Coordinates of C-alpha atoms in Angstrom, one line a residue:
M1 CA 62.9 -308.4 -61.9
S2 CA 59.2 -307.8 -61.6
R3 CA 57.9 -304.2 -61.6
T4 CA 54.8 -302.9 -59.8
P5 CA 51.9 -302.2 -62.2
A6 CA 51.1 -298.7 -62.9
H7 CA 47.5 -298.8 -61.5
R8 CA 49.1 -299.8 -58.2
R9 CA 51.7 -297.1 -58.1
T10 CA 49.2 -294.2 -58.5
P11 CA 47.9 -294.0 -55.0
F12 CA 51.4 -293.9 -53.6
L13 CA 52.4 -290.9 -55.9
A14 CA 49.2 -289.1 -55.1
I15 CA 50.2 -289.3 -51.4
L16 CA 53.6 -287.9 -52.1
V17 CA 52.2 -285.1 -54.2
G18 CA 49.7 -284.4 -51.5
L19 CA 52.4 -284.0 -48.8
A20 CA 54.4 -281.8 -51.0
L21 CA 51.6 -279.5 -51.6
T22 CA 50.9 -279.5 -47.9
A23 CA 54.4 -278.5 -47.0
S24 CA 54.8 -275.8 -49.7
P25 CA 53.2 -272.3 -49.4
A26 CA 50.0 -271.7 -51.3
V27 CA 50.0 -270.6 -54.7
G28 CA 50.4 -266.8 -55.1
Q29 CA 51.5 -266.4 -51.4
G30 CA 55.0 -265.0 -51.0
L31 CA 57.5 -266.1 -48.4
Q32 CA 57.3 -263.8 -45.4
P33 CA 60.5 -263.0 -43.5
N34 CA 60.8 -264.2 -39.9
R35 CA 63.3 -262.0 -38.1
A36 CA 64.3 -263.3 -34.7
Y37 CA 65.2 -259.8 -33.4
A38 CA 61.9 -258.3 -34.3
P39 CA 59.1 -260.0 -32.4
P40 CA 55.5 -259.5 -33.8
A41 CA 53.8 -256.4 -32.5
P42 CA 50.3 -256.5 -31.1
A43 CA 47.6 -256.1 -33.6
G44 CA 46.7 -252.5 -34.4
V45 CA 49.8 -251.2 -32.6
P46 CA 52.6 -249.9 -34.8
P47 CA 56.2 -250.7 -33.9
V48 CA 57.9 -247.9 -31.8
P49 CA 61.6 -247.4 -32.5
A50 CA 63.9 -247.5 -29.5
A51 CA 64.8 -244.1 -28.2
A52 CA 66.9 -242.7 -25.4
E53 CA 65.3 -242.7 -22.1
G54 CA 65.7 -240.4 -19.1
K55 CA 65.8 -236.7 -18.6
A56 CA 67.5 -234.7 -21.4
I57 CA 70.8 -233.0 -20.6
K58 CA 71.4 -229.6 -22.0
L59 CA 74.8 -229.5 -23.6
T60 CA 76.6 -226.4 -25.0
L61 CA 79.3 -226.6 -27.6
P62 CA 82.2 -225.8 -25.1
E63 CA 81.0 -228.5 -22.8
A64 CA 80.8 -230.9 -25.7
V65 CA 84.4 -230.1 -26.6
Y66 CA 85.4 -230.5 -22.8
L67 CA 83.7 -233.9 -22.6
G68 CA 85.3 -235.0 -25.8
L69 CA 88.8 -234.1 -24.7
R70 CA 88.3 -235.8 -21.4
Q71 CA 86.6 -239.1 -22.5
N72 CA 87.3 -239.6 -26.3
R73 CA 89.1 -243.0 -26.7
Q74 CA 91.3 -241.8 -29.4
I75 CA 92.8 -239.0 -27.2
R76 CA 93.2 -241.3 -24.3
S77 CA 95.1 -243.7 -26.5
A78 CA 97.3 -240.9 -27.9
Y79 CA 98.1 -239.8 -24.2
L80 CA 99.0 -243.4 -23.4
Q81 CA 101.4 -243.5 -26.4
R82 CA 103.0 -240.3 -25.0
V83 CA 104.2 -242.4 -22.0
V84 CA 106.2 -244.6 -24.3
D85 CA 107.5 -241.5 -26.2
K86 CA 108.8 -239.8 -23.1
Y87 CA 110.4 -243.1 -21.9
N88 CA 112.3 -243.2 -25.3
L89 CA 113.6 -239.7 -24.7
L90 CA 114.7 -240.7 -21.1
L91 CA 116.5 -243.7 -22.6
A92 CA 118.5 -241.4 -25.1
E93 CA 119.4 -239.0 -22.4
N94 CA 120.6 -241.9 -20.1
E95 CA 123.6 -242.4 -22.5
F96 CA 125.5 -239.5 -20.9
R97 CA 124.8 -240.5 -17.3
P98 CA 126.9 -242.8 -15.3
Q99 CA 126.5 -246.5 -16.1
G100 CA 127.5 -249.1 -13.5
S101 CA 127.7 -252.8 -13.1
I102 CA 128.9 -255.3 -10.7
V103 CA 130.5 -258.5 -11.8
A104 CA 130.9 -261.2 -9.2
G105 CA 132.1 -264.9 -9.4
Y106 CA 133.2 -267.7 -7.3
S107 CA 134.9 -271.0 -8.3
V108 CA 136.3 -274.1 -6.7
Q109 CA 139.1 -276.2 -8.2
R110 CA 140.4 -279.6 -7.1
T111 CA 144.0 -280.6 -8.2
G112 CA 145.1 -284.3 -7.7
S113 CA 148.7 -285.1 -6.6
L114 CA 151.0 -287.5 -8.2
K115 CA 150.8 -291.1 -6.7
V116 CA 154.3 -292.7 -5.9
P117 CA 154.7 -296.3 -6.6
P118 CA 155.5 -298.6 -3.5
D119 CA 158.8 -300.0 -5.0
V120 CA 160.1 -296.5 -5.2
V121 CA 159.2 -295.8 -1.6
A122 CA 160.8 -299.0 -0.4
S123 CA 164.1 -298.2 -2.2
G124 CA 164.4 -294.9 -0.4
G125 CA 163.5 -292.8 -3.5
G126 CA 161.9 -289.4 -3.0
G127 CA 158.2 -289.4 -2.6
G128 CA 155.5 -286.9 -2.1
A129 CA 152.1 -286.9 -0.4
T130 CA 149.4 -288.6 -2.2
G131 CA 146.4 -286.1 -1.3
N132 CA 144.4 -283.6 -3.3
T133 CA 144.6 -279.8 -3.3
Y134 CA 141.5 -277.6 -3.2
R135 CA 141.6 -274.0 -4.4
S136 CA 138.7 -271.6 -4.1
S137 CA 138.6 -268.1 -5.7
A138 CA 136.0 -265.2 -5.3
T139 CA 136.1 -262.1 -7.3
V140 CA 134.0 -258.8 -7.2
T141 CA 134.5 -256.2 -9.7
P142 CA 132.4 -253.0 -9.7
T143 CA 132.7 -250.9 -12.9
V144 CA 131.5 -247.3 -13.5
T145 CA 131.6 -245.7 -17.0
L146 CA 130.7 -242.2 -18.1
K147 CA 130.4 -240.8 -21.6
S148 CA 130.8 -237.1 -22.2
P149 CA 129.1 -235.0 -24.9
I150 CA 132.3 -234.8 -26.9
G151 CA 132.8 -238.5 -27.1
T152 CA 135.1 -239.1 -24.2
T153 CA 134.5 -242.4 -22.2
L154 CA 135.7 -242.6 -18.8
G155 CA 135.9 -246.0 -16.9
L156 CA 136.6 -246.8 -13.3
T157 CA 137.1 -250.4 -12.3
W158 CA 137.9 -251.8 -8.9
G159 CA 139.0 -255.5 -9.0
N160 CA 138.8 -257.5 -5.8
S161 CA 139.8 -261.1 -5.6
Q162 CA 140.3 -263.6 -2.7
T163 CA 142.0 -267.1 -3.1
A164 CA 142.2 -269.8 -0.7
A165 CA 144.0 -273.2 -1.0
R166 CA 144.0 -276.2 1.3
G167 CA 145.3 -279.8 0.9
T168 CA 148.3 -281.8 2.0
L169 CA 150.2 -278.5 2.4
P170 CA 149.3 -275.9 5.0
G171 CA 146.4 -273.6 3.8
Q172 CA 147.4 -270.6 1.9
R173 CA 145.2 -267.4 1.4
S174 CA 146.0 -264.3 -0.8
G175 CA 144.1 -261.3 -1.8
S176 CA 144.5 -258.6 -4.4
Q177 CA 143.1 -255.2 -5.1
T178 CA 143.3 -253.3 -8.3
L179 CA 142.0 -249.8 -9.0
T180 CA 142.0 -248.7 -12.6
L181 CA 141.0 -245.5 -14.3
S182 CA 140.8 -245.5 -18.1
V183 CA 140.2 -242.8 -20.7
I184 CA 139.3 -243.2 -24.4
Q185 CA 139.0 -240.0 -26.4
P186 CA 137.9 -240.4 -30.2
L187 CA 139.9 -238.2 -32.5
L188 CA 138.2 -238.8 -35.8
R189 CA 135.2 -241.0 -35.9
G190 CA 132.7 -240.2 -33.1
A191 CA 134.7 -237.1 -32.0
G192 CA 133.0 -233.8 -31.2
Y193 CA 129.7 -232.7 -29.9
D194 CA 127.8 -233.1 -33.1
A195 CA 129.0 -236.9 -33.6
A196 CA 128.6 -237.8 -29.9
T197 CA 125.1 -236.3 -29.4
A198 CA 123.5 -237.2 -32.7
G199 CA 121.3 -240.0 -31.1
L200 CA 120.2 -237.7 -28.3
R201 CA 119.3 -234.8 -30.7
I202 CA 117.3 -237.1 -32.9
A203 CA 115.5 -238.4 -29.8
R204 CA 114.6 -234.9 -28.8
I205 CA 113.4 -234.1 -32.3
Q206 CA 111.3 -237.3 -32.2
E207 CA 109.9 -236.1 -28.9
R208 CA 108.8 -232.7 -30.4
A209 CA 107.4 -234.5 -33.4
A210 CA 105.4 -236.8 -31.1
Q211 CA 103.9 -233.5 -29.4
V212 CA 103.1 -232.1 -32.8
Q213 CA 101.3 -235.4 -33.6
L214 CA 99.5 -235.3 -30.3
K215 CA 98.3 -231.7 -31.0
A216 CA 97.1 -232.7 -34.5
R217 CA 95.2 -235.6 -33.0
V218 CA 93.5 -233.4 -30.5
A219 CA 92.7 -230.7 -33.1
D220 CA 91.2 -233.4 -35.3
T221 CA 89.0 -234.6 -32.5
V222 CA 87.9 -231.2 -31.6
T223 CA 87.0 -230.6 -35.3
Q224 CA 85.0 -233.7 -35.4
I225 CA 83.2 -232.8 -32.2
I226 CA 82.4 -229.3 -33.5
G227 CA 81.1 -230.6 -36.7
A228 CA 79.0 -233.3 -35.0
Y229 CA 77.5 -230.7 -32.6
H230 CA 76.7 -228.4 -35.6
Q231 CA 74.9 -231.3 -37.2
F232 CA 73.2 -232.1 -33.9
I233 CA 71.8 -228.6 -33.5
A234 CA 70.9 -228.4 -37.2
A235 CA 68.9 -231.6 -36.9
Q236 CA 67.1 -230.2 -33.9
Q237 CA 66.2 -227.1 -36.0
R238 CA 65.1 -229.2 -38.8
V239 CA 62.7 -231.0 -36.6
G240 CA 61.3 -227.5 -35.6
I241 CA 61.0 -226.6 -39.3
A242 CA 59.2 -229.9 -40.0
R243 CA 56.8 -229.3 -37.0
A244 CA 56.1 -225.8 -38.1
A245 CA 55.4 -227.1 -41.6
V246 CA 53.0 -229.6 -40.2
K247 CA 51.2 -226.9 -38.2
R248 CA 50.8 -224.8 -41.3
A249 CA 49.4 -227.9 -43.2
Y250 CA 46.8 -228.4 -40.5
D251 CA 46.0 -224.6 -40.5
L252 CA 45.5 -224.8 -44.2
Q253 CA 43.2 -227.8 -43.8
A254 CA 41.1 -226.1 -41.2
T255 CA 40.8 -223.0 -43.5
N256 CA 39.8 -225.3 -46.4
Q257 CA 37.0 -226.8 -44.1
A258 CA 35.8 -223.5 -43.2
L259 CA 35.6 -222.4 -46.8
I260 CA 33.9 -225.6 -47.7
Q261 CA 31.3 -225.1 -45.0
A262 CA 30.8 -221.5 -46.2
G263 CA 30.2 -222.7 -49.7
R264 CA 33.2 -220.9 -51.1
M265 CA 35.4 -224.0 -51.9
A266 CA 34.6 -227.3 -53.6
E267 CA 34.8 -230.2 -51.2
A268 CA 37.3 -231.9 -53.6
E269 CA 39.8 -229.2 -52.8
L270 CA 40.1 -230.7 -49.3
V271 CA 42.1 -233.7 -50.7
Q272 CA 45.1 -231.6 -51.6
S273 CA 45.3 -230.2 -48.1
Q274 CA 45.0 -233.6 -46.5
S275 CA 47.8 -234.9 -48.8
T276 CA 49.9 -232.0 -47.6
V277 CA 49.3 -232.9 -44.0
A278 CA 50.4 -236.5 -44.7
S279 CA 53.5 -235.4 -46.5
Q280 CA 54.5 -233.0 -43.8
E281 CA 53.9 -235.7 -41.1
L282 CA 56.4 -237.9 -43.1
A283 CA 58.9 -235.2 -43.3
R284 CA 58.6 -234.6 -39.5
I285 CA 59.2 -238.2 -38.7
S286 CA 62.2 -238.2 -41.0
A287 CA 63.6 -235.1 -39.3
E288 CA 63.2 -236.7 -35.8
N289 CA 64.9 -239.8 -36.9
A290 CA 67.9 -237.8 -38.4
F291 CA 68.0 -235.8 -35.0
D292 CA 68.4 -239.1 -33.1
S293 CA 71.0 -240.3 -35.5
A294 CA 72.9 -237.1 -35.0
R295 CA 72.6 -237.5 -31.3
L296 CA 74.1 -241.0 -31.5
Q297 CA 77.0 -239.8 -33.5
L298 CA 77.8 -237.0 -31.0
V299 CA 77.5 -239.2 -27.9
T300 CA 79.9 -241.7 -29.7
L301 CA 82.4 -239.1 -30.1
L302 CA 82.1 -238.0 -26.4
A303 CA 82.3 -241.6 -25.3
L304 CA 79.0 -241.3 -23.5
D305 CA 76.3 -244.1 -23.0
P306 CA 74.3 -244.4 -26.2
H307 CA 71.1 -244.0 -24.3
T308 CA 72.1 -240.7 -22.9
R309 CA 69.6 -238.0 -23.9
I310 CA 71.2 -234.7 -24.8
E311 CA 69.9 -231.6 -26.2
P312 CA 71.8 -228.7 -27.6
A313 CA 71.8 -225.7 -25.3
D314 CA 73.2 -223.2 -27.9
T315 CA 71.5 -221.5 -30.7
L316 CA 73.2 -221.2 -34.1
S317 CA 74.3 -217.7 -35.3
A318 CA 76.6 -216.5 -37.8
E319 CA 78.8 -213.4 -38.0
P320 CA 81.1 -212.1 -40.7
V321 CA 84.8 -212.7 -40.2
R322 CA 87.4 -210.5 -41.8
I323 CA 90.4 -212.6 -43.2
D324 CA 93.7 -211.2 -44.3
F325 CA 95.2 -213.9 -46.7
E326 CA 98.9 -213.0 -46.2
A327 CA 98.4 -213.1 -42.4
V328 CA 96.7 -216.4 -42.3
R329 CA 99.2 -217.9 -44.8
A330 CA 102.1 -217.0 -42.4
I331 CA 100.1 -218.4 -39.5
A332 CA 99.7 -221.7 -41.4
F333 CA 103.4 -222.0 -42.1
D334 CA 104.0 -221.4 -38.3
S335 CA 101.3 -223.6 -36.9
R336 CA 100.2 -226.4 -39.2
P337 CA 101.2 -229.8 -37.7
D338 CA 102.1 -231.4 -41.0
H339 CA 104.5 -228.4 -41.9
L340 CA 106.1 -228.5 -38.4
G341 CA 106.4 -232.3 -38.7
Q342 CA 108.1 -231.9 -42.2
L343 CA 110.6 -229.4 -40.7
L344 CA 111.4 -231.8 -38.0
S345 CA 111.9 -234.6 -40.4
I346 CA 114.4 -232.4 -42.5
E347 CA 116.2 -231.7 -39.2
T348 CA 116.5 -235.3 -38.4
A349 CA 117.7 -236.1 -41.9
R350 CA 120.5 -233.6 -41.7
I351 CA 121.7 -235.1 -38.5
A352 CA 121.6 -238.6 -39.9
Q353 CA 123.5 -237.5 -43.0
A354 CA 126.2 -235.9 -40.8
Q355 CA 126.5 -239.0 -38.7
A356 CA 126.7 -241.2 -41.8
E357 CA 129.6 -239.1 -43.1
N358 CA 131.3 -239.3 -39.7
Q359 CA 131.1 -243.1 -39.6
R360 CA 133.3 -243.1 -42.8
L361 CA 136.3 -241.5 -40.9
W362 CA 139.2 -243.6 -39.6
D363 CA 138.7 -244.8 -36.0
L364 CA 141.6 -243.0 -34.3
S365 CA 141.4 -242.8 -30.5
A366 CA 143.8 -241.7 -27.7
T367 CA 143.8 -244.0 -24.7
G368 CA 145.2 -243.6 -21.1
S369 CA 145.0 -245.5 -17.9
V370 CA 146.0 -245.3 -14.3
S371 CA 146.0 -248.4 -12.1
V372 CA 147.0 -249.0 -8.5
P373 CA 147.5 -252.8 -8.0
T374 CA 148.1 -254.4 -4.5
S375 CA 148.3 -257.8 -3.1
G376 CA 148.4 -259.5 0.3
R377 CA 147.6 -262.5 2.4
S378 CA 143.9 -261.3 2.5
E379 CA 141.7 -258.9 0.7
R380 CA 141.7 -256.6 3.7
E381 CA 145.5 -256.5 3.9
A382 CA 145.7 -255.8 0.2
L383 CA 143.3 -252.9 0.7
E384 CA 145.5 -251.5 3.4
L385 CA 148.6 -251.7 1.3
M386 CA 147.0 -249.7 -1.6
G387 CA 148.1 -246.4 -0.3
R388 CA 151.7 -247.6 -0.3
S389 CA 151.7 -249.3 -3.7
R390 CA 153.1 -248.0 -6.9
T391 CA 151.0 -246.4 -9.6
N392 CA 151.0 -247.7 -13.2
L393 CA 150.4 -245.3 -16.0
G394 CA 149.7 -246.1 -19.6
A395 CA 149.0 -244.0 -22.8
G396 CA 148.6 -244.8 -26.4
L397 CA 146.9 -244.5 -29.8
Q398 CA 144.7 -246.8 -31.5
L399 CA 143.9 -246.7 -35.2
V400 CA 141.4 -248.8 -37.2
I401 CA 141.4 -248.2 -41.1
P402 CA 138.5 -249.7 -43.0
L403 CA 139.6 -251.2 -46.2
N404 CA 136.2 -251.8 -47.8
D405 CA 133.6 -249.3 -46.6
L406 CA 130.9 -249.9 -49.1
P407 CA 128.3 -250.2 -46.1
Q408 CA 129.5 -246.8 -44.9
R409 CA 129.2 -245.4 -48.3
Q410 CA 125.8 -246.8 -48.8
A411 CA 124.7 -245.2 -45.5
V412 CA 125.9 -241.9 -46.7
V413 CA 124.1 -242.2 -50.1
S414 CA 120.9 -243.3 -48.3
A415 CA 121.1 -240.4 -45.8
T416 CA 121.8 -237.8 -48.6
T417 CA 118.9 -239.1 -50.7
Q418 CA 116.5 -239.1 -47.7
L419 CA 117.5 -235.5 -46.9
R420 CA 116.9 -234.3 -50.5
Q421 CA 113.5 -236.2 -50.6
S422 CA 112.5 -234.5 -47.3
E423 CA 113.3 -231.1 -48.8
L424 CA 111.4 -231.7 -52.0
Q425 CA 108.4 -232.9 -49.8
L426 CA 108.6 -229.7 -47.9
E427 CA 108.4 -227.7 -51.1
Q428 CA 105.4 -229.6 -52.3
L429 CA 103.8 -229.3 -48.8
R430 CA 104.3 -225.5 -48.7
A431 CA 102.6 -225.2 -52.2
Q432 CA 99.7 -227.4 -51.0
I433 CA 99.4 -225.3 -47.8
E434 CA 99.0 -222.1 -49.8
Q435 CA 96.4 -223.7 -52.0
D436 CA 94.6 -225.0 -49.0
V437 CA 94.6 -221.6 -47.4
R438 CA 93.4 -219.8 -50.5
D439 CA 90.6 -222.4 -50.8
A440 CA 89.5 -222.1 -47.2
V441 CA 89.6 -218.3 -47.3
R442 CA 87.6 -218.2 -50.6
N443 CA 85.2 -220.8 -49.2
V444 CA 84.4 -218.8 -46.1
D445 CA 83.7 -215.5 -48.1
T446 CA 81.5 -217.4 -50.6
L447 CA 79.5 -219.3 -47.9
W448 CA 78.9 -216.1 -46.0
R449 CA 77.4 -214.5 -49.2
Q450 CA 75.3 -217.6 -49.8
Y451 CA 74.0 -217.5 -46.2
K452 CA 73.0 -213.8 -46.5
L453 CA 71.2 -214.5 -49.8
A454 CA 69.5 -217.6 -48.3
K455 CA 68.4 -215.5 -45.2
Q456 CA 67.0 -212.8 -47.6
A457 CA 65.2 -215.4 -49.7
H458 CA 63.7 -217.0 -46.5
E459 CA 62.3 -213.6 -45.3
L460 CA 60.8 -212.9 -48.7
T461 CA 59.2 -216.4 -48.8
V462 CA 57.6 -215.8 -45.5
K463 CA 56.0 -212.6 -46.8
K464 CA 54.8 -214.2 -49.9
L465 CA 53.1 -217.0 -48.0
E466 CA 51.4 -214.4 -45.6
I467 CA 50.1 -212.5 -48.7
E468 CA 48.9 -215.8 -50.4
N469 CA 47.1 -216.9 -47.2
A470 CA 45.3 -213.5 -47.1
K471 CA 44.3 -213.9 -50.8
L472 CA 43.0 -217.4 -50.1
R473 CA 40.7 -216.3 -47.3
A474 CA 39.5 -213.6 -49.7
G475 CA 39.0 -216.2 -52.5
R476 CA 41.4 -214.6 -54.8
T477 CA 43.8 -217.6 -55.1
T478 CA 43.8 -221.4 -55.2
N479 CA 44.6 -224.0 -52.6
F480 CA 47.4 -225.4 -54.9
Q481 CA 49.1 -222.0 -54.8
V482 CA 49.1 -221.8 -51.1
V483 CA 50.5 -225.4 -50.8
S484 CA 53.3 -224.5 -53.2
F485 CA 54.2 -221.5 -51.2
Q486 CA 54.2 -223.6 -47.9
N487 CA 56.6 -226.0 -49.6
E488 CA 58.7 -223.3 -50.9
L489 CA 58.9 -221.8 -47.3
R490 CA 60.0 -225.1 -45.8
Q491 CA 62.6 -225.4 -48.4
A492 CA 63.9 -221.8 -47.9
E493 CA 64.1 -222.5 -44.1
V494 CA 66.1 -225.7 -44.7
I495 CA 68.4 -223.9 -47.3
E496 CA 69.1 -221.0 -44.8
L497 CA 69.9 -223.5 -42.1
E498 CA 72.3 -225.5 -44.3
A499 CA 73.8 -222.3 -45.5
M500 CA 74.5 -221.3 -41.9
I501 CA 75.9 -224.7 -40.9
S502 CA 78.1 -224.7 -44.0
Y503 CA 79.6 -221.3 -43.2
L504 CA 80.2 -222.3 -39.5
N505 CA 81.9 -225.5 -40.6
A506 CA 84.0 -223.5 -43.1
L507 CA 85.4 -221.4 -40.3
V508 CA 86.2 -224.6 -38.3
A509 CA 87.8 -226.0 -41.4
L510 CA 89.9 -222.8 -41.9
D511 CA 91.1 -223.3 -38.3
Q512 CA 92.1 -226.8 -38.9
R513 CA 94.0 -225.8 -42.1
L514 CA 95.8 -223.1 -40.3
G515 CA 96.7 -225.3 -37.4
T516 CA 95.0 -222.9 -35.0
T517 CA 92.0 -225.0 -33.7
L518 CA 93.5 -225.3 -30.2
D519 CA 94.3 -221.6 -30.0
T520 CA 90.9 -220.6 -31.2
W521 CA 89.3 -222.7 -28.6
Q522 CA 91.9 -221.8 -25.9
I523 CA 92.9 -225.5 -25.3
Q524 CA 96.1 -226.3 -23.6
L525 CA 97.5 -229.8 -23.6
N526 CA 98.8 -231.4 -20.4
D527 CA 102.1 -232.2 -22.1
P528 CA 105.3 -230.3 -21.2
E529 CA 107.5 -229.1 -24.1
A530 CA 110.6 -231.2 -25.0
P531 CA 114.0 -229.7 -24.1

């Protein structure tokens, strides 16, 4: 195979290299991102972040809680679940109400007759008709049963039947009526109020547990809304702090310019004040962004449109709260949803254990029945004769003895173990509740003292800055010292604000740990108590 000479391949390689260099970025030029969601802004115009539009709505904390309870999706979902819970209780209560059914049937039967050979007929032997017989039967049986809270089962059955036959013989019709009353009374297994109503009592306990869970869900949502509102109003105040710091920075810059013009300060000192202005402007932008983020978090909890502009109508204030540990501990044991739920779990486990032990007993039942059967040429005639018919009475005992009751024993062992585990969980939960209450009470007291110290430090920092500004105008201090005091004041304002928010949130957390959030905010659920 012949090859192309090297001097003839060179132009072709040069063209390929040229195309490759044309398609590649220039040497030293980095790849620039091309974001489809961010179109290029006009030259000289900085991009403006999207913000909420429209007139701002003033929103107080109680109004925020009200909107949250009305529109929060989690609470709406919890109320939808309550529909299912209440229907489950209705189903359990329906066990002791009359149960009825109607069984109806209709049938047609054809019976063929025996065909007689011709030679038998010619000899004079006996013969019969060679046709078919059709018989139709219709039955209607209404039944009503009723179970009593002590295990007695009453049954009332009314049997109706109508039969008609036609064929080679004249048509025949007959009817019958039977009215039967039966009674079954368990004497061992399933006997008594506790055994018969175990399922109903467990269903009522589950209904109460569902109500406790609903209260806990609402309390958690209220706590989240309050925390989000506190952060929202704190973010607004941080914006105010940042704007005040910007104003102080501009005032310092103006003072420096005046001192420079008066020949009392070097022009190089102006750089520091200008740097301070830039830093404070940066802090202001960050605070405004945090404010919008807090607004989005709150409107999401309230299930409002994200573009809704809201502003806090309340101002933060903190007052000392006197707390008695023994009193709040007792309140926690009476009100905390997890403690109440565990008590209900123990009550359910005890019923389940008693039910499992009852199922190991022999099945001994006393039975009795009263029936009035009648018959006639039609169903109507049978009904008319029912008053003159004899009454049949019956009574007896029925005993079922299990020979291998390992499943029943396993149920008892499982129920007993579950009960013991629930009791141990209650002991652990009570210890945890006491620890939570102690931590919450101590935290409230500590945060209140921190807030008082932060407030005092803020007031002293304000005085220090006022003195230092006066010294600067008199030429007795440096520009660096004033800038340091300005930064210290801004930090003291933020620390005081955060200390107040922490204290208010600690009070909210205390309510949540005590289970008194709904009582504190006077919230009543639209959910009636279980019987």
